[in-house]
Amino acid sequence: MKQMKYLTPRLVGGRFNNHSLPLEILKDLAVLEEMIVEVAKWKYRQANPERERIPRGFTKDLDLRLTNVEDGSVIPVIMLAFSGLQPPANAIYFEQARTEIINAISCAERNLTPEIPSEYLNYFDRFGRGLRDDEYIEFTESDKPVRLNVETRKNLVRASKADGWTEEVSLKGRIPKIDQSRFKFELELSDGTKLEAPLNKQHLKNVLEAVSSYENNMYVMIQGVAKKDRFDNFKSFESVEHITPLDPLDVEIRLEKLAELSDGWLDGKGVALNRDALKKLTHNFDRYFDSDLPLPYLYPTAEGGIQAEWSHNNWEISLEIDLQQQTGEYQAFHLESNKSNDLDLHLATVDDWIELNKALQIVFGVQL
Amino acid sequence: MNSTTQLLRQINPAFVQEDRVTSQAFRPTPKDENHLSVYDGDQISAQAAWEHFVSNPVCNSVGVMAVTFDECQKHSLPVYADGIGYKEHCTIDFSEFKEKDIKKKAKVLSAYASARGWLFQHVSCYK
């Protein structure tokens, strides 16, 4: 088959920075193909109003193929392949479809209503769903590139007048209920919202364990596709890919719980913890704390900070964190020998997280 | 009060995670002038101390742990039976020490109390 270059979207940010294409993005590209074919049919109908039907074999001699992945950050090269020596006449509608789709993204970037009919915009519910907050897909047809990111995708789905949209998510919560007759279970988020989810056989063991340990606060993380309403509220899960039981000391869950404390929590004293600062701490823990080390126990401090603690072989270790200043006072104290190690850390810098990890690795005997 | 007297300490719900109590529960805050309030266990039971404590609407406790008079003495922490506010009130005095040393003393007291376990526990702990 012969082929010609059709589309070279540039995938930028997050997971694409190491110049490789995550397999899950292939799902998005498959949806892009579906959208291109349907928009091409629409363009054909516009150009041929006298025809009631799309000719049989409209796509027979044409095929979209991923032939290469180029650097910078990641550029999948999508070719339009055809069986004859020259592209068939229908290829023009595929060219027009590409232009329409790129124009629609351009409109969404500028908060304008796309010209493409809303039923085709529905494809953006699945195309771009795999993108994370720090990632985008850039398309260039004229001088100015256009970007599909989380925000422009939302604008496009809103413009499709759909009742809601779906998102790939990782959500943490407890499982209060399972209904094996309907193959469903519920995930309860920390704000009390309950989301119904389909129960797959391969997840049954984890779900049953989580249900029986609900009262003991067993949390799980569910990765899958969640449905949201037009107001951005989660409604349910459309599909579930992974269910992972969480460590009882999961940092995010614990800090969410501590965020609920109000002023006066400590016998009339005790300052409430700043939610934004807690989110930043959660992020930094997730990013910089050595995953080979045991997670800390986390407690609020009277001044509105956090104290992380570890106990190991007569070592009592504390890290008192000032959330506003992002500083930490580390102290490891050996109860028998009275040996101690005190460090002042600036937790806004990666270097000091590395220093914290090293100090803990020595106590816990983790291989450096 | 004698060397074996248990000094009863109320434990705030937020100071417990997975049944582990923070060393902060045995550390006075600077606002307390480095004085840690406890009940004299010779004069009141752990449960009665808890009931007395939570009868104050701003006070919250999931239970009672204790260190002994002797354990405090061993670590150079004076204990006064001062009856401030109520007759069973005692103070463990950390004021002679600098902040880093206060944290170490709190870790030691916390380890004693944890090894002893709960003397009284009200329903389940805050997790």
Coordinates of C-alpha atoms in Angstrom, one line a residue, chain B:
Chain B
M1 CA 2.1 10.8 95.4
N2 CA 4.9 8.3 95.3
S3 CA 7.4 6.8 92.8
T4 CA 4.7 4.5 91.3
T5 CA 2.0 7.0 91.0
Q6 CA 0.5 7.0 87.5
L7 CA 0.2 10.5 86.0
L8 CA -2.9 10.3 83.7
R9 CA -2.8 12.1 80.4
Q10 CA -5.8 12.7 78.1
I11 CA -5.3 11.8 74.4
N12 CA -6.8 14.1 71.8
P13 CA -8.5 12.1 68.9
A14 CA -6.3 13.7 66.3
F15 CA -3.2 12.5 68.2
V16 CA -4.0 8.9 67.4
Q17 CA -3.5 7.1 64.0
E18 CA -4.0 3.4 63.6
D19 CA -3.9 3.1 67.4
R20 CA -0.4 4.8 67.6
V21 CA -0.3 7.9 69.8
T22 CA 2.0 10.8 68.8
S23 CA 4.8 11.9 71.1
Q24 CA 3.2 15.4 71.0
A25 CA 0.6 14.0 73.5
F26 CA 3.4 14.1 76.1
R27 CA 4.9 17.4 75.1
P28 CA 3.7 20.7 76.4
T29 CA 3.3 23.6 73.9
P30 CA 5.1 26.9 74.5
K31 CA 1.6 28.4 75.2
D32 CA 1.4 26.1 78.2
E33 CA 4.7 27.6 79.5
N34 CA 6.2 24.2 79.0
H35 CA 4.0 22.7 81.7
L36 CA 2.2 19.4 80.9
S37 CA -1.2 18.8 82.7
V38 CA -1.9 15.4 84.1
Y39 CA -4.2 13.8 86.6
D40 CA -2.9 12.2 89.8
G41 CA -3.7 8.6 89.3
D42 CA -3.7 8.0 93.1
Q43 CA -6.6 10.3 93.5
I44 CA -8.8 9.5 90.5
S45 CA -9.3 6.6 88.2
A46 CA -8.5 6.8 84.5
Q47 CA -12.2 6.6 83.5
A48 CA -13.2 9.2 86.1
A49 CA -10.4 11.5 84.9
W50 CA -11.6 11.1 81.3
E51 CA -15.2 11.8 82.3
H52 CA -14.1 14.9 84.2
F53 CA -12.0 16.1 81.3
V54 CA -14.7 15.7 78.6
S55 CA -17.3 17.3 80.8
N56 CA -15.7 20.5 79.6
P57 CA -17.3 21.0 76.1
V58 CA -14.1 22.3 74.4
C59 CA -12.1 19.4 75.6
N60 CA -11.9 16.2 73.6
S61 CA -10.3 12.9 74.5
V62 CA -10.4 9.3 73.2
G63 CA -8.8 7.9 76.3
V64 CA -6.2 8.0 78.9
M65 CA -2.5 6.9 79.0
A66 CA 0.0 7.3 81.8
V67 CA 3.6 7.8 82.8
T68 CA 4.7 7.3 86.4
F69 CA 6.2 9.8 88.8
D70 CA 9.4 7.7 88.8
E71 CA 9.7 7.8 85.0
C72 CA 9.5 11.6 85.0
Q73 CA 12.1 11.8 87.8
K74 CA 14.5 9.5 85.9
H75 CA 14.5 12.0 83.1
S76 CA 14.9 15.1 85.3
L77 CA 11.3 16.2 84.9
P78 CA 9.8 17.6 88.2
V79 CA 6.2 16.8 89.0
Y80 CA 4.1 19.1 91.1
A81 CA 0.7 18.2 92.6
D82 CA -0.6 21.8 92.3
G83 CA -4.4 21.2 92.3
I84 CA -4.8 24.0 89.7
G85 CA -8.4 24.0 88.4
Y86 CA -9.3 20.7 90.2
K87 CA -7.7 18.9 93.1
E88 CA -6.2 16.0 91.1
H89 CA -4.3 18.3 88.8
C90 CA -0.5 17.8 88.5
T91 CA 2.1 19.4 86.3
I92 CA 5.1 17.8 84.7
D93 CA 7.6 20.6 84.3
F94 CA 9.6 20.8 81.1
S95 CA 10.6 24.5 81.6
E96 CA 14.3 23.8 82.3
F97 CA 14.8 22.4 78.9
K98 CA 15.3 23.7 75.4
E99 CA 12.9 22.9 72.6
K100 CA 15.0 20.1 71.1
D101 CA 15.4 18.4 74.5
I102 CA 11.7 18.8 75.2
K103 CA 11.0 16.8 72.1
K104 CA 13.4 14.1 73.2
K105 CA 11.8 13.9 76.7
A106 CA 8.3 13.7 75.0
K107 CA 9.5 10.8 72.9
V108 CA 10.7 9.0 76.0
L109 CA 7.5 9.6 78.0
S110 CA 5.5 8.6 75.0
A111 CA 7.4 5.3 74.7
Y112 CA 6.7 4.6 78.4
A113 CA 3.1 5.3 78.0
S114 CA 2.7 3.3 74.8
A115 CA 4.4 0.3 76.4
R116 CA 1.9 0.5 79.3
G117 CA -1.0 0.8 76.9
W118 CA -4.4 2.5 77.3
L119 CA -5.7 2.8 80.9
F120 CA -9.0 3.8 79.6
Q121 CA -10.3 4.0 76.0
H122 CA -13.5 5.6 74.9
V123 CA -15.1 3.9 71.8
S124 CA -12.8 3.5 68.8
C125 CA -9.9 5.7 68.1
Y126 CA -9.9 8.4 65.5
K127 CA -8.1 7.0 62.5

